DNA sequence: GCAAGGTC
């Protein structure tokens, strides 16, 4: 039997299909791993797909995080191994004990602990990361006569193959081994690769392993340093790494530019005009921006009372806009980001669409469709989606299909294109949104250019030159199916030289120049690619990580004070980690290892020595850094000033409930606390951040998937008071022969809104209420349960609800909302109702979504 | 409960 090992299941399946004589390999499983069996040349063949790396490098167990003791490191002050002598590489003599050792024996809580500088020189082990796969692989290897390593044709692929091979040789030391190198899943390419087998390139694999070790050492040492420098490793992880830190530095650098930016004043002189009852159009002075105030005022003086504008010249120019090129991972992530889907989320959604057979493999650099891809067939497939049917029909009516080509051409996978017709009812809204984008992009790459008709009209207003511009999509071309990022038409009326227009308004506006914009997540992805940071598969998750450790916030990306402090600290004492140069130099070193000029040990030890040299500065200045980080964390948590004592009010986490609240930094001297509304809290700078009524902070609240609003955080503040509303009569009291009113109150302590009976002590009737929106009594009672029905007016419009949580009408509503949530109006109120009413509605929906998987 | 790189 001949065993073929590939990097992923997808590749195992494709290779089996292309190599098998029947063209129909048999899908099977070893343990839980899919494999593909087929016959070729009178032999039995089996292909198995790994899941990327099956081994994971790590430090020995005694140097890892300990759940009781945390991470150590800085406690061993000043303990350095010499930077140039990697003696510490030998496993130290403490190996027999669970707890690690320090040369000079520093005791902490009775344990001897290692110094952080020691970690720089610590040995690295390789541990199984995919035990199931390894078990399956070994099982097959025992039965194999020969093994062909068919992992991806790149450095990481060679390493993945080398790791797999070691596992195979451990159970089948005498098996025949070779390597197939292919870069496209075409019959010709795969046949050629398997007819011309080569040997595995151990130097290339070693280069990959060097990369792993250097990333681990630098990442672990600096992360432990930053995490432990303040509270000995308790609390949040503060990470650093070869890719994430330079990425953070990009965002911080842009923020510093913004902070250093000095806005300049300028003035815009513009107004509106009409011609022969046309819609009004904007006219702007030919000097688009006056930087001289006097000149602006002078021009304004001439035209302020002008009633007419005379057309001096009309020029028309049409612009051709070419259709976009096919999607690769980066351009897809950027386009999705522009539609409000973060790159990390886009990859999760794409993975799911790929697994459902709706799009092609989502991790590609390629932007050129291979000639083997049947474009016409793809269009035919899409034509069964009603939204795309007219476009598909038009395309199929053409003689031949011409596709655009991007600059990057690789042959391992095709660009991202739709492989199946999706039904929006079977997808989550975000999945459909991404699929729709991918499908429309695909169709757009097959269509003609759009033509935009541009018109420039020069006018004379009381001797001052003015212009009006119009842009109209004259020939839609690809824009008919691909409206993303399309500007709205600004239409001018038909104007000719000599026409006299009526000026209806004129104004001089004072403006200021804007600082450079922050990076959107899409732009950040593109900037990373440009600077060689990360890969198509890692960039999205690395940006996500920066958000998770709270170095970044908001979108466009804004660094937190902590993020800025981290960059400051590392720029001072470990500058190498803060720039893309480390990646660039690493690439050079990797090439040397791959070429056999340097060994893995030489390159890694050299990198260790560079890091060791930086430990001096980091440890000497640990108190400064500790303070800077602590100040930054406090500044990030600050939401305002305590109205009682004037100290900072910060977001704190309750130890009991794990919920967050606002508390005074002066505690326990000052006991001011407030509950916090649900959602992300953004402080408001300056005077607007102090409530004029009660002096407590006003904040901007960003509720999950709802529009942000501003509020005073003091629930007892007059600005938060709501009048009590009688919403109905208490049914329980009526049944008991007395009268009780159901009244909607707002608690001054918690700020929560609820309904309570005026005879609460006797009947105990109370109902919760929606916390957001304006509340109205309807006077109606629920036909199902008799409880009052209230109306809530939110930004999305009014809706009505029975206040009884256990009412059967709520169950129905929940079921309806999970079905209808994919519509235009995915109302918060409905999804809330679905959430509260328990599993029925939700689990039903999730099974229907999963049924294909 | 450390990185970045694969992939699910």
PDB file of N, CA, C and O in Angstrom, chain A residues 83 86 120-121 210-219 221-222 242 576-577 582-583 585-586 589-590 598-615:
ATOM      1  N   UNK A  83      25.451  36.819  27.473  1.00  0.00           N
ATOM      2  CA  UNK A  83      24.700  36.915  26.233  1.00  0.00           C
ATOM      3  C   UNK A  83      25.280  36.055  25.113  1.00  0.00           C
ATOM      4  O   UNK A  83      24.563  35.578  24.256  1.00  0.00           O
ATOM      5  N   UNK A  86      25.809  30.272  24.961  1.00  0.00           N
ATOM      6  CA  UNK A  86      24.546  29.562  25.170  1.00  0.00           C
ATOM      7  C   UNK A  86      24.693  28.289  25.982  1.00  0.00           C
ATOM      8  O   UNK A  86      24.194  27.245  25.628  1.00  0.00           O
ATOM      9  N   UNK A 120      15.384  32.757  28.070  1.00  0.00           N
ATOM     10  CA  UNK A 120      15.952  33.069  26.764  1.00  0.00           C
ATOM     11  C   UNK A 120      16.754  31.883  26.231  1.00  0.00           C
ATOM     12  O   UNK A 120      16.755  31.601  25.037  1.00  0.00           O
ATOM     13  N   UNK A 121      17.412  31.193  27.145  1.00  0.00           N
ATOM     14  CA  UNK A 121      18.311  30.100  26.729  1.00  0.00           C
ATOM     15  C   UNK A 121      17.713  28.731  26.989  1.00  0.00           C
ATOM     16  O   UNK A 121      18.412  27.713  26.885  1.00  0.00           O
ATOM     17  N   UNK A 210      13.263  26.876  12.787  1.00  0.00           N
ATOM     18  CA  UNK A 210      13.963  28.026  13.382  1.00  0.00           C
ATOM     19  C   UNK A 210      12.977  29.162  13.589  1.00  0.00           C
ATOM     20  O   UNK A 210      12.991  29.836  14.624  1.00  0.00           O
ATOM     21  N   UNK A 211      12.150  29.374  12.596  1.00  0.00           N
ATOM     22  CA  UNK A 211      11.130  30.428  12.686  1.00  0.00           C
ATOM     23  C   UNK A 211      10.237  30.181  13.907  1.00  0.00           C
ATOM     24  O   UNK A 211       9.970  31.095  14.691  1.00  0.00           O
ATOM     25  N   UNK A 212       9.829  28.914  14.067  1.00  0.00           N
ATOM     26  CA  UNK A 212       8.976  28.574  15.225  1.00  0.00           C
ATOM     27  C   UNK A 212       9.683  28.904  16.539  1.00  0.00           C
ATOM     28  O   UNK A 212       9.091  29.482  17.452  1.00  0.00           O
ATOM     29  N   UNK A 213      10.946  28.498  16.636  1.00  0.00           N
ATOM     30  CA  UNK A 213      11.648  28.676  17.905  1.00  0.00           C
ATOM     31  C   UNK A 213      11.875  30.150  18.218  1.00  0.00           C
ATOM     32  O   UNK A 213      11.667  30.592  19.349  1.00  0.00           O
ATOM     33  N   UNK A 214      12.298  30.905  17.217  1.00  0.00           N
ATOM     34  CA  UNK A 214      12.556  32.334  17.448  1.00  0.00           C
ATOM     35  C   UNK A 214      11.262  33.043  17.845  1.00  0.00           C
ATOM     36  O   UNK A 214      11.235  33.842  18.782  1.00  0.00           O
ATOM     37  N   UNK A 215      10.171  32.719  17.176  1.00  0.00           N
ATOM     38  CA  UNK A 215       8.884  33.330  17.538  1.00  0.00           C
ATOM     39  C   UNK A 215       8.497  32.986  18.968  1.00  0.00           C
ATOM     40  O   UNK A 215       8.023  33.835  19.724  1.00  0.00           O
ATOM     41  N   UNK A 216       8.690  31.720  19.333  1.00  0.00           N
ATOM     42  CA  UNK A 216       8.306  31.290  20.679  1.00  0.00           C
ATOM     43  C   UNK A 216       9.167  31.986  21.727  1.00  0.00           C
ATOM     44  O   UNK A 216       8.648  32.509  22.726  1.00  0.00           O
ATOM     45  N   UNK A 217      10.476  32.002  21.516  1.00  0.00           N
ATOM     46  CA  UNK A 217      11.374  32.566  22.533  1.00  0.00           C
ATOM     47  C   UNK A 217      11.099  34.056  22.739  1.00  0.00           C
ATOM     48  O   UNK A 217      10.876  34.512  23.863  1.00  0.00           O
ATOM     49  N   UNK A 218      11.095  34.804  21.645  1.00  0.00           N
ATOM     50  CA  UNK A 218      10.849  36.238  21.782  1.00  0.00           C
ATOM     51  C   UNK A 218       9.459  36.500  22.345  1.00  0.00           C
ATOM     52  O   UNK A 218       9.277  37.338  23.228  1.00  0.00           O
ATOM     53  N   UNK A 219       8.478  35.809  21.837  1.00  0.00           N
ATOM     54  CA  UNK A 219       7.096  36.017  22.276  1.00  0.00           C
ATOM     55  C   UNK A 219       6.930  35.691  23.739  1.00  0.00           C
ATOM     56  O   UNK A 219       6.358  36.471  24.510  1.00  0.00           O
ATOM     57  N   UNK A 221       9.240  35.296  26.189  1.00  0.00           N
ATOM     58  CA  UNK A 221      10.050  36.089  27.117  1.00  0.00           C
ATOM     59  C   UNK A 221       9.440  37.485  27.288  1.00  0.00           C
ATOM     60  O   UNK A 221       9.238  37.965  28.413  1.00  0.00           O
ATOM     61  N   UNK A 222       9.108  38.136  26.169  1.00  0.00           N
ATOM     62  CA  UNK A 222       8.586  39.501  26.280  1.00  0.00           C
ATOM     63  C   UNK A 222       7.170  39.513  26.850  1.00  0.00           C
ATOM     64  O   UNK A 222       6.814  40.411  27.608  1.00  0.00           O
ATOM     65  N   UNK A 242       6.608  38.908  17.230  1.00  0.00           N
ATOM     66  CA  UNK A 242       7.291  39.386  16.031  1.00  0.00           C
ATOM     67  C   UNK A 242       6.337  40.074  15.052  1.00  0.00           C
ATOM     68  O   UNK A 242       6.720  40.999  14.358  1.00  0.00           O
ATOM     69  N   UNK A 576      13.914  45.932  18.554  1.00  0.00           N
ATOM     70  CA  UNK A 576      13.896  44.966  17.464  1.00  0.00           C
ATOM     71  C   UNK A 576      12.510  44.366  17.231  1.00  0.00           C
ATOM     72  O   UNK A 576      12.116  44.082  16.102  1.00  0.00           O
ATOM     73  N   UNK A 577      11.777  44.173  18.342  1.00  0.00           N
ATOM     74  CA  UNK A 577      10.478  43.503  18.227  1.00  0.00           C
ATOM     75  C   UNK A 577       9.402  44.459  17.690  1.00  0.00           C
ATOM     76  O   UNK A 577       8.306  44.040  17.339  1.00  0.00           O
ATOM     77  N   UNK A 582      12.420  42.910  11.910  1.00  0.00           N
ATOM     78  CA  UNK A 582      12.734  41.613  12.500  1.00  0.00           C
ATOM     79  C   UNK A 582      12.238  40.493  11.585  1.00  0.00           C
ATOM     80  O   UNK A 582      12.916  39.490  11.394  1.00  0.00           O
ATOM     81  N   UNK A 583      11.060  40.685  11.016  1.00  0.00           N
ATOM     82  CA  UNK A 583      10.538  39.696  10.075  1.00  0.00           C
ATOM     83  C   UNK A 583      11.409  39.620   8.830  1.00  0.00           C
ATOM     84  O   UNK A 583      11.728  38.537   8.339  1.00  0.00           O
ATOM     85  N   UNK A 585      14.605  40.390   8.504  1.00  0.00           N
ATOM     86  CA  UNK A 585      15.877  39.733   8.803  1.00  0.00           C
ATOM     87  C   UNK A 585      15.688  38.235   9.019  1.00  0.00           C
ATOM     88  O   UNK A 585      16.520  37.428   8.624  1.00  0.00           O
ATOM     89  N   UNK A 586      14.589  37.889   9.663  1.00  0.00           N
ATOM     90  CA  UNK A 586      14.300  36.469   9.879  1.00  0.00           C
ATOM     91  C   UNK A 586      14.198  35.747   8.541  1.00  0.00           C
ATOM     92  O   UNK A 586      14.724  34.642   8.377  1.00  0.00           O
ATOM     93  N   UNK A 589      17.628  35.024   7.361  1.00  0.00           N
ATOM     94  CA  UNK A 589      18.225  33.909   8.110  1.00  0.00           C
ATOM     95  C   UNK A 589      17.642  32.577   7.661  1.00  0.00           C
ATOM     96  O   UNK A 589      18.348  31.578   7.533  1.00  0.00           O
ATOM     97  N   UNK A 590      16.314  32.565   7.442  1.00  0.00           N
ATOM     98  CA  UNK A 590      15.649  31.322   7.033  1.00  0.00           C
ATOM     99  C   UNK A 590      16.203  30.841   5.695  1.00  0.00           C
ATOM    100  O   UNK A 590      16.389  29.646   5.483  1.00  0.00           O
ATOM    101  N   UNK A 598      23.818  28.324   6.856  1.00  0.00           N
ATOM    102  CA  UNK A 598      23.805  28.349   8.325  1.00  0.00           C
ATOM    103  C   UNK A 598      22.995  27.162   8.833  1.00  0.00           C
ATOM    104  O   UNK A 598      22.165  26.625   8.117  1.00  0.00           O
ATOM    105  N   UNK A 599      23.230  26.807  10.124  1.00  0.00           N
ATOM    106  CA  UNK A 599      22.403  25.758  10.706  1.00  0.00           C
ATOM    107  C   UNK A 599      21.293  26.399  11.538  1.00  0.00           C
ATOM    108  O   UNK A 599      21.381  27.568  11.919  1.00  0.00           O
ATOM    109  N   UNK A 600      20.293  25.586  11.836  1.00  0.00           N
ATOM    110  CA  UNK A 600      19.198  26.044  12.685  1.00  0.00           C
ATOM    111  C   UNK A 600      19.745  26.541  14.017  1.00  0.00           C
ATOM    112  O   UNK A 600      19.364  27.604  14.504  1.00  0.00           O
ATOM    113  N   UNK A 601      20.645  25.780  14.625  1.00  0.00           N
ATOM    114  CA  UNK A 601      21.174  26.139  15.942  1.00  0.00           C
ATOM    115  C   UNK A 601      21.886  27.491  15.893  1.00  0.00           C
ATOM    116  O   UNK A 601      21.720  28.325  16.789  1.00  0.00           O
ATOM    117  N   UNK A 602      22.667  27.718  14.838  1.00  0.00           N
ATOM    118  CA  UNK A 602      23.389  28.992  14.736  1.00  0.00           C
ATOM    119  C   UNK A 602      22.425  30.169  14.681  1.00  0.00           C
ATOM    120  O   UNK A 602      22.583  31.169  15.394  1.00  0.00           O
ATOM    121  N   UNK A 603      21.411  30.039  13.844  1.00  0.00           N
ATOM    122  CA  UNK A 603      20.468  31.143  13.648  1.00  0.00           C
ATOM    123  C   UNK A 603      19.664  31.399  14.920  1.00  0.00           C
ATOM    124  O   UNK A 603      19.493  32.549  15.352  1.00  0.00           O
ATOM    125  N   UNK A 604      19.207  30.329  15.552  1.00  0.00           N
ATOM    126  CA  UNK A 604      18.378  30.508  16.751  1.00  0.00           C
ATOM    127  C   UNK A 604      19.227  31.056  17.895  1.00  0.00           C
ATOM    128  O   UNK A 604      18.793  31.959  18.623  1.00  0.00           O
ATOM    129  N   UNK A 605      20.449  30.539  18.052  1.00  0.00           N
ATOM    130  CA  UNK A 605      21.297  31.047  19.138  1.00  0.00           C
ATOM    131  C   UNK A 605      21.661  32.505  18.936  1.00  0.00           C
ATOM    132  O   UNK A 605      21.734  33.285  19.889  1.00  0.00           O
ATOM    133  N   UNK A 606      21.886  32.880  17.689  1.00  0.00           N
ATOM    134  CA  UNK A 606      22.173  34.282  17.404  1.00  0.00           C
ATOM    135  C   UNK A 606      20.997  35.160  17.832  1.00  0.00           C
ATOM    136  O   UNK A 606      21.176  36.213  18.462  1.00  0.00           O
ATOM    137  N   UNK A 607      19.799  34.697  17.519  1.00  0.00           N
ATOM    138  CA  UNK A 607      18.602  35.446  17.893  1.00  0.00           C
ATOM    139  C   UNK A 607      18.453  35.506  19.420  1.00  0.00           C
ATOM    140  O   UNK A 607      18.081  36.540  19.982  1.00  0.00           O
ATOM    141  N   UNK A 608      18.773  34.381  20.079  1.00  0.00           N
ATOM    142  CA  UNK A 608      18.726  34.352  21.550  1.00  0.00           C
ATOM    143  C   UNK A 608      19.684  35.381  22.132  1.00  0.00           C
ATOM    144  O   UNK A 608      19.359  36.078  23.100  1.00  0.00           O
ATOM    145  N   UNK A 609      20.876  35.479  21.545  1.00  0.00           N
ATOM    146  CA  UNK A 609      21.878  36.414  22.060  1.00  0.00           C
ATOM    147  C   UNK A 609      21.384  37.856  21.918  1.00  0.00           C
ATOM    148  O   UNK A 609      21.570  38.670  22.827  1.00  0.00           O
ATOM    149  N   UNK A 610      20.725  38.153  20.797  1.00  0.00           N
ATOM    150  CA  UNK A 610      20.185  39.506  20.619  1.00  0.00           C
ATOM    151  C   UNK A 610      19.154  39.826  21.690  1.00  0.00           C
ATOM    152  O   UNK A 610      19.134  40.914  22.256  1.00  0.00           O
ATOM    153  N   UNK A 611      18.296  38.844  21.965  1.00  0.00           N
ATOM    154  CA  UNK A 611      17.266  39.046  22.980  1.00  0.00           C
ATOM    155  C   UNK A 611      17.902  39.173  24.361  1.00  0.00           C
ATOM    156  O   UNK A 611      17.517  40.036  25.163  1.00  0.00           O
ATOM    157  N   UNK A 612      18.891  38.317  24.641  1.00  0.00           N
ATOM    158  CA  UNK A 612      19.565  38.354  25.945  1.00  0.00           C
ATOM    159  C   UNK A 612      20.149  39.735  26.191  1.00  0.00           C
ATOM    160  O   UNK A 612      20.077  40.253  27.304  1.00  0.00           O
ATOM    161  N   UNK A 613      20.691  40.347  25.133  1.00  0.00           N
ATOM    162  CA  UNK A 613      21.267  41.676  25.276  1.00  0.00           C
ATOM    163  C   UNK A 613      20.222  42.714  25.664  1.00  0.00           C
ATOM    164  O   UNK A 613      20.528  43.712  26.315  1.00  0.00           O
ATOM    165  N   UNK A 614      18.976  42.479  25.299  1.00  0.00           N
ATOM    166  CA  UNK A 614      17.919  43.439  25.608  1.00  0.00           C
ATOM    167  C   UNK A 614      17.357  43.234  27.013  1.00  0.00           C
ATOM    168  O   UNK A 614      16.710  44.129  27.559  1.00  0.00           O
ATOM    169  N   UNK A 615      17.595  42.056  27.585  1.00  0.00           N
ATOM    170  CA  UNK A 615      17.047  41.787  28.920  1.00  0.00           C
ATOM    171  C   UNK A 615      17.629  42.734  29.964  1.00  0.00           C
ATOM    172  O   UNK A 615      16.959  43.092  30.928  1.00  0.00           O
TER     173      UNK A 615
END
